JSON list of C-alpha atoms in Angstrom, two decimals:
[
{"chain": "N", "resi": 1, "resn": "UNK", "atom": "CA", "xyz": [13.02, -35.76, 3.58]},
{"chain": "N", "resi": 2, "resn": "UNK", "atom": "CA", "xyz": [12.91, -38.64, 6.05]},
{"chain": "N", "resi": 3, "resn": "UNK", "atom": "CA", "xyz": [11.28, -37.93, 9.38]},
{"chain": "N", "resi": 4, "resn": "UNK", "atom": "CA", "xyz": [12.80, -39.89, 12.27]},
{"chain": "N", "resi": 5, "resn": "UNK", "atom": "CA", "xyz": [11.26, -39.77, 15.72]},
{"chain": "N", "resi": 6, "resn": "UNK", "atom": "CA", "xyz": [12.82, -41.40, 18.74]},
{"chain": "N", "resi": 7, "resn": "UNK", "atom": "CA", "xyz": [10.42, -42.84, 21.31]},
{"chain": "N", "resi": 8, "resn": "UNK", "atom": "CA", "xyz": [10.33, -45.77, 23.78]},
{"chain": "N", "resi": 9, "resn": "UNK", "atom": "CA", "xyz": [7.86, -48.61, 23.33]},
{"chain": "N", "resi": 10, "resn": "UNK", "atom": "CA", "xyz": [5.59, -49.14, 26.35]},
{"chain": "N", "resi": 11, "resn": "UNK", "atom": "CA", "xyz": [4.09, -52.53, 27.05]},
{"chain": "N", "resi": 12, "resn": "UNK", "atom": "CA", "xyz": [1.25, -53.63, 29.25]},
{"chain": "N", "resi": 13, "resn": "UNK", "atom": "CA", "xyz": [-0.84, -56.73, 29.61]},
{"chain": "N", "resi": 14, "resn": "UNK", "atom": "CA", "xyz": [-4.45, -56.74, 28.63]},
{"chain": "N", "resi": 15, "resn": "UNK", "atom": "CA", "xyz": [-6.99, -59.29, 29.79]},
{"chain": "N", "resi": 16, "resn": "UNK", "atom": "CA", "xyz": [-10.22, -60.12, 28.05]},
{"chain": "N", "resi": 17, "resn": "UNK", "atom": "CA", "xyz": [-12.98, -62.50, 29.03]},
{"chain": "N", "resi": 18, "resn": "UNK", "atom": "CA", "xyz": [-14.63, -64.62, 26.37]},
{"chain": "N", "resi": 19, "resn": "UNK", "atom": "CA", "xyz": [-17.20, -67.29, 26.53]},
{"chain": "N", "resi": 20, "resn": "UNK", "atom": "CA", "xyz": [-16.34, -70.21, 24.31]},
{"chain": "N", "resi": 21, "resn": "UNK", "atom": "CA", "xyz": [-18.60, -73.26, 24.31]},
{"chain": "N", "resi": 22, "resn": "UNK", "atom": "CA", "xyz": [-20.36, -72.11, 27.45]},
{"chain": "N", "resi": 23, "resn": "UNK", "atom": "CA", "xyz": [-17.14, -71.73, 29.40]},
{"chain": "N", "resi": 24, "resn": "UNK", "atom": "CA", "xyz": [-15.65, -68.45, 30.38]},
{"chain": "N", "resi": 25, "resn": "UNK", "atom": "CA", "xyz": [-12.04, -68.10, 29.46]},
{"chain": "N", "resi": 26, "resn": "UNK", "atom": "CA", "xyz": [-9.66, -65.27, 30.30]},
{"chain": "N", "resi": 27, "resn": "UNK", "atom": "CA", "xyz": [-7.19, -64.40, 27.61]},
{"chain": "N", "resi": 28, "resn": "UNK", "atom": "CA", "xyz": [-4.13, -62.34, 28.37]},
{"chain": "N", "resi": 29, "resn": "UNK", "atom": "CA", "xyz": [-1.96, -60.66, 25.75]},
{"chain": "N", "resi": 30, "resn": "UNK", "atom": "CA", "xyz": [0.61, -57.90, 25.49]},
{"chain": "N", "resi": 31, "resn": "UNK", "atom": "CA", "xyz": [-0.35, -54.54, 24.11]},
{"chain": "N", "resi": 32, "resn": "UNK", "atom": "CA", "xyz": [2.29, -52.13, 22.82]},
{"chain": "N", "resi": 33, "resn": "UNK", "atom": "CA", "xyz": [2.16, -48.39, 22.78]},
{"chain": "N", "resi": 34, "resn": "UNK", "atom": "CA", "xyz": [4.54, -45.92, 21.10]},
{"chain": "N", "resi": 35, "resn": "UNK", "atom": "CA", "xyz": [3.91, -42.47, 22.62]},
{"chain": "N", "resi": 36, "resn": "UNK", "atom": "CA", "xyz": [4.30, -39.47, 20.31]},
{"chain": "N", "resi": 37, "resn": "UNK", "atom": "CA", "xyz": [4.55, -35.77, 20.99]},
{"chain": "N", "resi": 38, "resn": "UNK", "atom": "CA", "xyz": [2.19, -33.22, 19.50]},
{"chain": "N", "resi": 39, "resn": "UNK", "atom": "CA", "xyz": [5.16, -31.57, 17.81]},
{"chain": "N", "resi": 40, "resn": "UNK", "atom": "CA", "xyz": [5.70, -34.78, 15.79]},
{"chain": "N", "resi": 41, "resn": "UNK", "atom": "CA", "xyz": [2.61, -33.82, 13.76]},
{"chain": "N", "resi": 42, "resn": "UNK", "atom": "CA", "xyz": [1.35, -37.08, 12.33]},
{"chain": "N", "resi": 43, "resn": "UNK", "atom": "CA", "xyz": [-1.86, -37.26, 10.35]},
{"chain": "N", "resi": 44, "resn": "UNK", "atom": "CA", "xyz": [-4.68, -39.53, 11.49]},
{"chain": "N", "resi": 45, "resn": "UNK", "atom": "CA", "xyz": [-4.50, -42.95, 9.84]},
{"chain": "N", "resi": 46, "resn": "UNK", "atom": "CA", "xyz": [-0.95, -42.20, 8.63]},
{"chain": "N", "resi": 47, "resn": "UNK", "atom": "CA", "xyz": [1.10, -45.34, 8.22]},
{"chain": "N", "resi": 48, "resn": "UNK", "atom": "CA", "xyz": [4.50, -45.44, 9.95]},
{"chain": "N", "resi": 49, "resn": "UNK", "atom": "CA", "xyz": [7.38, -47.90, 10.20]},
{"chain": "N", "resi": 50, "resn": "UNK", "atom": "CA", "xyz": [8.94, -48.72, 13.54]},
{"chain": "N", "resi": 51, "resn": "UNK", "atom": "CA", "xyz": [12.48, -50.08, 13.55]},
{"chain": "N", "resi": 52, "resn": "UNK", "atom": "CA", "xyz": [14.09, -51.29, 16.75]},
{"chain": "N", "resi": 53, "resn": "UNK", "atom": "CA", "xyz": [17.38, -49.58, 17.52]},
{"chain": "N", "resi": 54, "resn": "UNK", "atom": "CA", "xyz": [19.29, -52.86, 17.51]},
{"chain": "N", "resi": 55, "resn": "UNK", "atom": "CA", "xyz": [18.15, -53.53, 13.92]},
{"chain": "N", "resi": 56, "resn": "UNK", "atom": "CA", "xyz": [19.22, -50.15, 12.53]},
{"chain": "N", "resi": 57, "resn": "UNK", "atom": "CA", "xyz": [22.71, -51.58, 11.96]},
{"chain": "N", "resi": 58, "resn": "UNK", "atom": "CA", "xyz": [21.22, -54.19, 9.61]},
{"chain": "N", "resi": 59, "resn": "UNK", "atom": "CA", "xyz": [19.34, -51.50, 7.77]},
{"chain": "N", "resi": 60, "resn": "UNK", "atom": "CA", "xyz": [22.19, -49.05, 7.25]},
{"chain": "N", "resi": 61, "resn": "UNK", "atom": "CA", "xyz": [25.20, -51.36, 7.35]},
{"chain": "N", "resi": 62, "resn": "UNK", "atom": "CA", "xyz": [27.75, -52.45, 9.86]},
{"chain": "N", "resi": 63, "resn": "UNK", "atom": "CA", "xyz": [29.00, -49.00, 10.77]},
{"chain": "N", "resi": 64, "resn": "UNK", "atom": "CA", "xyz": [26.62, -48.21, 13.61]},
{"chain": "N", "resi": 65, "resn": "UNK", "atom": "CA", "xyz": [28.37, -44.91, 14.40]},
{"chain": "N", "resi": 66, "resn": "UNK", "atom": "CA", "xyz": [27.71, -43.76, 10.88]},
{"chain": "N", "resi": 67, "resn": "UNK", "atom": "CA", "xyz": [24.03, -44.66, 11.29]},
{"chain": "N", "resi": 68, "resn": "UNK", "atom": "CA", "xyz": [23.86, -42.77, 14.58]},
{"chain": "N", "resi": 69, "resn": "UNK", "atom": "CA", "xyz": [25.54, -39.75, 12.97]},
{"chain": "N", "resi": 70, "resn": "UNK", "atom": "CA", "xyz": [23.08, -40.02, 10.12]},
{"chain": "N", "resi": 71, "resn": "UNK", "atom": "CA", "xyz": [20.14, -40.08, 12.52]},
{"chain": "N", "resi": 72, "resn": "UNK", "atom": "CA", "xyz": [21.57, -37.16, 14.54]},
{"chain": "N", "resi": 73, "resn": "UNK", "atom": "CA", "xyz": [22.08, -35.19, 11.34]},
{"chain": "N", "resi": 74, "resn": "UNK", "atom": "CA", "xyz": [18.58, -36.18, 10.35]},
{"chain": "N", "resi": 75, "resn": "UNK", "atom": "CA", "xyz": [17.31, -34.72, 13.63]},
{"chain": "N", "resi": 76, "resn": "UNK", "atom": "CA", "xyz": [19.23, -31.52, 12.93]},
{"chain": "N", "resi": 77, "resn": "UNK", "atom": "CA", "xyz": [17.89, -31.60, 9.41]},
{"chain": "N", "resi": 78, "resn": "UNK", "atom": "CA", "xyz": [14.41, -31.94, 10.89]},
{"chain": "N", "resi": 79, "resn": "UNK", "atom": "CA", "xyz": [14.95, -28.71, 12.82]},
{"chain": "N", "resi": 80, "resn": "UNK", "atom": "CA", "xyz": [16.13, -27.11, 9.58]},
{"chain": "N", "resi": 81, "resn": "UNK", "atom": "CA", "xyz": [13.12, -28.61, 7.88]},
{"chain": "N", "resi": 82, "resn": "UNK", "atom": "CA", "xyz": [10.82, -27.05, 10.47]},
{"chain": "N", "resi": 83, "resn": "UNK", "atom": "CA", "xyz": [12.52, -23.70, 9.92]},
{"chain": "N", "resi": 84, "resn": "UNK", "atom": "CA", "xyz": [12.05, -24.13, 6.17]},
{"chain": "N", "resi": 85, "resn": "UNK", "atom": "CA", "xyz": [8.41, -25.06, 6.69]},
{"chain": "N", "resi": 86, "resn": "UNK", "atom": "CA", "xyz": [7.88, -21.92, 8.81]},
{"chain": "N", "resi": 87, "resn": "UNK", "atom": "CA", "xyz": [9.64, -19.85, 6.16]},
{"chain": "N", "resi": 88, "resn": "UNK", "atom": "CA", "xyz": [7.53, -21.50, 3.47]},
{"chain": "N", "resi": 89, "resn": "UNK", "atom": "CA", "xyz": [4.35, -20.72, 5.41]},
{"chain": "N", "resi": 90, "resn": "UNK", "atom": "CA", "xyz": [5.48, -17.10, 5.80]},
{"chain": "N", "resi": 91, "resn": "UNK", "atom": "CA", "xyz": [6.32, -16.87, 2.10]},
{"chain": "N", "resi": 92, "resn": "UNK", "atom": "CA", "xyz": [2.93, -18.35, 1.19]},
{"chain": "N", "resi": 93, "resn": "UNK", "atom": "CA", "xyz": [1.24, -15.75, 3.39]},
{"chain": "N", "resi": 94, "resn": "UNK", "atom": "CA", "xyz": [3.28, -12.98, 1.72]},
{"chain": "N", "resi": 95, "resn": "UNK", "atom": "CA", "xyz": [2.40, -14.46, -1.68]},
{"chain": "N", "resi": 96, "resn": "UNK", "atom": "CA", "xyz": [-1.30, -14.38, -0.81]},
{"chain": "N", "resi": 97, "resn": "UNK", "atom": "CA", "xyz": [-1.03, -10.77, 0.37]},
{"chain": "N", "resi": 98, "resn": "UNK", "atom": "CA", "xyz": [0.87, -9.79, -2.76]},
{"chain": "N", "resi": 99, "resn": "UNK", "atom": "CA", "xyz": [-1.68, -11.62, -4.92]},
{"chain": "N", "resi": 100, "resn": "UNK", "atom": "CA", "xyz": [-4.47, -9.65, -3.27]},
{"chain": "N", "resi": 101, "resn": "UNK", "atom": "CA", "xyz": [-2.67, -6.35, -3.75]},
{"chain": "N", "resi": 102, "resn": "UNK", "atom": "CA", "xyz": [-1.80, -7.34, -7.34]},
{"chain": "N", "resi": 103, "resn": "UNK", "atom": "CA", "xyz": [-5.46, -8.07, -8.08]},
{"chain": "N", "resi": 104, "resn": "UNK", "atom": "CA", "xyz": [-6.45, -4.73, -6.54]},
{"chain": "N", "resi": 105, "resn": "UNK", "atom": "CA", "xyz": [-3.84, -2.92, -8.62]},
{"chain": "N", "resi": 106, "resn": "UNK", "atom": "CA", "xyz": [-4.96, -4.72, -11.79]},
{"chain": "N", "resi": 107, "resn": "UNK", "atom": "CA", "xyz": [-8.53, -3.70, -11.02]},
{"chain": "N", "resi": 108, "resn": "UNK", "atom": "CA", "xyz": [-7.50, -0.07, -10.42]},
{"chain": "N", "resi": 109, "resn": "UNK", "atom": "CA", "xyz": [-5.39, -0.12, -13.59]},
{"chain": "N", "resi": 110, "resn": "UNK", "atom": "CA", "xyz": [-8.28, -1.38, -15.69]},
{"chain": "N", "resi": 111, "resn": "UNK", "atom": "CA", "xyz": [-10.58, 1.27, -14.19]},
{"chain": "N", "resi": 112, "resn": "UNK", "atom": "CA", "xyz": [-7.98, 3.96, -14.88]},
{"chain": "N", "resi": 113, "resn": "UNK", "atom": "CA", "xyz": [-7.50, 2.71, -18.44]},
{"chain": "N", "resi": 114, "resn": "UNK", "atom": "CA", "xyz": [-11.26, 2.81, -19.02]},
{"chain": "N", "resi": 115, "resn": "UNK", "atom": "CA", "xyz": [-11.42, 6.32, -17.54]},
{"chain": "N", "resi": 116, "resn": "UNK", "atom": "CA", "xyz": [-8.47, 7.37, -19.72]},
{"chain": "N", "resi": 117, "resn": "UNK", "atom": "CA", "xyz": [-10.16, 6.02, -22.85]},
{"chain": "N", "resi": 118, "resn": "UNK", "atom": "CA", "xyz": [-13.37, 7.89, -22.02]},
{"chain": "N", "resi": 119, "resn": "UNK", "atom": "CA", "xyz": [-11.49, 11.11, -21.31]},
{"chain": "N", "resi": 120, "resn": "UNK", "atom": "CA", "xyz": [-9.48, 10.72, -24.53]},
{"chain": "N", "resi": 121, "resn": "UNK", "atom": "CA", "xyz": [-12.71, 10.34, -26.49]},
{"chain": "N", "resi": 122, "resn": "UNK", "atom": "CA", "xyz": [-14.12, 13.38, -24.70]},
{"chain": "N", "resi": 123, "resn": "UNK", "atom": "CA", "xyz": [-10.98, 15.38, -25.57]},
{"chain": "N", "resi": 124, "resn": "UNK", "atom": "CA", "xyz": [-11.34, 14.38, -29.23]},
{"chain": "N", "resi": 125, "resn": "UNK", "atom": "CA", "xyz": [-14.99, 15.46, -29.20]},
{"chain": "N", "resi": 126, "resn": "UNK", "atom": "CA", "xyz": [-14.06, 18.77, -27.56]},
{"chain": "N", "resi": 127, "resn": "UNK", "atom": "CA", "xyz": [-11.26, 19.33, -30.10]},
{"chain": "N", "resi": 128, "resn": "UNK", "atom": "CA", "xyz": [-13.66, 18.71, -33.00]},
{"chain": "N", "resi": 129, "resn": "UNK", "atom": "CA", "xyz": [-16.19, 21.08, -31.40]},
{"chain": "N", "resi": 130, "resn": "UNK", "atom": "CA", "xyz": [-13.43, 23.65, -30.95]},
{"chain": "N", "resi": 131, "resn": "UNK", "atom": "CA", "xyz": [-12.40, 23.33, -34.63]},
{"chain": "N", "resi": 132, "resn": "UNK", "atom": "CA", "xyz": [-16.03, 23.68, -35.72]},
{"chain": "N", "resi": 133, "resn": "UNK", "atom": "CA", "xyz": [-16.53, 26.72, -33.49]},
{"chain": "N", "resi": 134, "resn": "UNK", "atom": "CA", "xyz": [-13.27, 28.27, -34.72]},
{"chain": "N", "resi": 135, "resn": "UNK", "atom": "CA", "xyz": [-14.42, 27.92, -38.34]},
{"chain": "N", "resi": 136, "resn": "UNK", "atom": "CA", "xyz": [-17.78, 29.50, -37.41]},
{"chain": "N", "resi": 137, "resn": "UNK", "atom": "CA", "xyz": [-15.90, 32.27, -35.61]},
{"chain": "N", "resi": 138, "resn": "UNK", "atom": "CA", "xyz": [-13.83, 32.91, -38.73]},
{"chain": "N", "resi": 139, "resn": "UNK", "atom": "CA", "xyz": [-17.03, 33.02, -40.82]},
{"chain": "N", "resi": 140, "resn": "UNK", "atom": "CA", "xyz": [-18.64, 35.44, -38.35]},
{"chain": "N", "resi": 141, "resn": "UNK", "atom": "CA", "xyz": [-15.43, 37.48, -38.26]},
{"chain": "N", "resi": 142, "resn": "UNK", "atom": "CA", "xyz": [-15.42, 37.70, -42.08]},
{"chain": "N", "resi": 143, "resn": "UNK", "atom": "CA", "xyz": [-19.09, 38.70, -42.07]},
{"chain": "N", "resi": 144, "resn": "UNK", "atom": "CA", "xyz": [-18.31, 41.28, -39.37]},
{"chain": "N", "resi": 145, "resn": "UNK", "atom": "CA", "xyz": [-15.44, 42.71, -41.45]},
{"chain": "N", "resi": 146, "resn": "UNK", "atom": "CA", "xyz": [-17.69, 42.89, -44.53]},
{"chain": "N", "resi": 147, "resn": "UNK", "atom": "CA", "xyz": [-20.42, 44.59, -42.50]},
{"chain": "N", "resi": 148, "resn": "UNK", "atom": "CA", "xyz": [-17.90, 47.02, -41.02]},
{"chain": "N", "resi": 149, "resn": "UNK", "atom": "CA", "xyz": [-16.61, 47.90, -44.51]},
{"chain": "N", "resi": 150, "resn": "UNK", "atom": "CA", "xyz": [-20.19, 48.35, -45.73]},
{"chain": "N", "resi": 151, "resn": "UNK", "atom": "CA", "xyz": [-20.95, 50.50, -42.69]},
{"chain": "N", "resi": 152, "resn": "UNK", "atom": "CA", "xyz": [-17.89, 52.66, -43.32]},
{"chain": "N", "resi": 153, "resn": "UNK", "atom": "CA", "xyz": [-18.83, 53.00, -47.00]},
{"chain": "N", "resi": 154, "resn": "UNK", "atom": "CA", "xyz": [-22.39, 53.93, -46.10]},
{"chain": "N", "resi": 155, "resn": "UNK", "atom": "CA", "xyz": [-21.12, 56.38, -43.49]},
{"chain": "N", "resi": 156, "resn": "UNK", "atom": "CA", "xyz": [-18.87, 57.95, -46.11]},
{"chain": "N", "resi": 157, "resn": "UNK", "atom": "CA", "xyz": [-21.81, 58.14, -48.55]},
{"chain": "N", "resi": 158, "resn": "UNK", "atom": "CA", "xyz": [-23.96, 59.77, -45.87]},
{"chain": "N", "resi": 159, "resn": "UNK", "atom": "CA", "xyz": [-21.23, 62.32, -45.14]},
{"chain": "N", "resi": 160, "resn": "UNK", "atom": "CA", "xyz": [-20.81, 63.06, -48.82]},
{"chain": "N", "resi": 161, "resn": "UNK", "atom": "CA", "xyz": [-24.57, 63.43, -49.24]},
{"chain": "N", "resi": 162, "resn": "UNK", "atom": "CA", "xyz": [-24.79, 65.69, -46.19]},
{"chain": "N", "resi": 163, "resn": "UNK", "atom": "CA", "xyz": [-21.97, 67.81, -47.52]},
{"chain": "N", "resi": 164, "resn": "UNK", "atom": "CA", "xyz": [-23.70, 68.05, -50.89]},
{"chain": "N", "resi": 165, "resn": "UNK", "atom": "CA", "xyz": [-26.95, 68.88, -49.15]},
{"chain": "N", "resi": 166, "resn": "UNK", "atom": "CA", "xyz": [-25.21, 71.49, -47.08]},
{"chain": "N", "resi": 167, "resn": "UNK", "atom": "CA", "xyz": [-23.69, 72.87, -50.22]},
{"chain": "N", "resi": 168, "resn": "UNK", "atom": "CA", "xyz": [-27.08, 72.76, -51.92]},
{"chain": "N", "resi": 169, "resn": "UNK", "atom": "CA", "xyz": [-28.66, 74.47, -48.92]},
{"chain": "N", "resi": 170, "resn": "UNK", "atom": "CA", "xyz": [-26.03, 77.12, -49.06]},
{"chain": "N", "resi": 171, "resn": "UNK", "atom": "CA", "xyz": [-26.72, 77.60, -52.75]},
{"chain": "N", "resi": 172, "resn": "UNK", "atom": "CA", "xyz": [-30.44, 77.81, -52.18]},
{"chain": "N", "resi": 173, "resn": "UNK", "atom": "CA", "xyz": [-30.15, 80.08, -49.20]},
{"chain": "N", "resi": 174, "resn": "UNK", "atom": "CA", "xyz": [-27.83, 82.32, -51.08]},
{"chain": "N", "resi": 175, "resn": "UNK", "atom": "CA", "xyz": [-30.15, 82.23, -54.08]},
{"chain": "N", "resi": 176, "resn": "UNK", "atom": "CA", "xyz": [-33.11, 82.88, -51.83]},
{"chain": "N", "resi": 177, "resn": "UNK", "atom": "CA", "xyz": [-31.40, 85.72, -50.16]},
{"chain": "N", "resi": 178, "resn": "UNK", "atom": "CA", "xyz": [-30.38, 87.19, -53.46]},
{"chain": "N", "resi": 179, "resn": "UNK", "atom": "CA", "xyz": [-33.72, 86.63, -54.95]},
{"chain": "N", "resi": 180, "resn": "UNK", "atom": "CA", "xyz": [-35.38, 87.90, -51.85]},
{"chain": "N", "resi": 181, "resn": "UNK", "atom": "CA", "xyz": [-33.32, 91.07, -51.87]},
{"chain": "N", "resi": 182, "resn": "UNK", "atom": "CA", "xyz": [-34.12, 91.65, -55.53]},
{"chain": "N", "resi": 183, "resn": "UNK", "atom": "CA", "xyz": [-37.79, 91.12, -54.81]},
{"chain": "N", "resi": 184, "resn": "UNK", "atom": "CA", "xyz": [-37.54, 93.52, -51.94]},
{"chain": "N", "resi": 185, "resn": "UNK", "atom": "CA", "xyz": [-35.79, 95.97, -54.19]},
{"chain": "N", "resi": 186, "resn": "UNK", "atom": "CA", "xyz": [-38.48, 95.64, -56.90]},
{"chain": "N", "resi": 187, "resn": "UNK", "atom": "CA", "xyz": [-41.20, 96.46, -54.60]}
]
């Protein structure tokens, strides 16, 4: 985009004194100044072209009104350009902010993924431990059932033996009492 700035050229005379061949001479020459505004925003050492207004017609053609319209539109375009530059600066700022938040989110996501992997591994370990403990529990449960059956069998045996002993005691006591009464009767 072409940047056109309108300004008036200021002239003033400058005098210098020089000594040439032992004689002092005063030289006088014109010095030209083109004042610029701060809003024009030129860079230091930036090269510019200055075209007198009367020579613009030669540059753009014979239709001077068209050139003036072009320059006016260019000035309006410059205001649009400034608005675009402000919008671009704002968008760059937003881009930087979004980049920062994106980097933070990527960092959080990688941390969460790492945490998820560790927890998944831990769950797998716990599931294998659970399966191992369940198989041990089944073994212990089977052993317990066997022991309970053996206990019940032994309890039944003890009851049967006690009943037989009770029966035997009854037989012996009855025999003793019979024998005792016969012995008593013999005496």
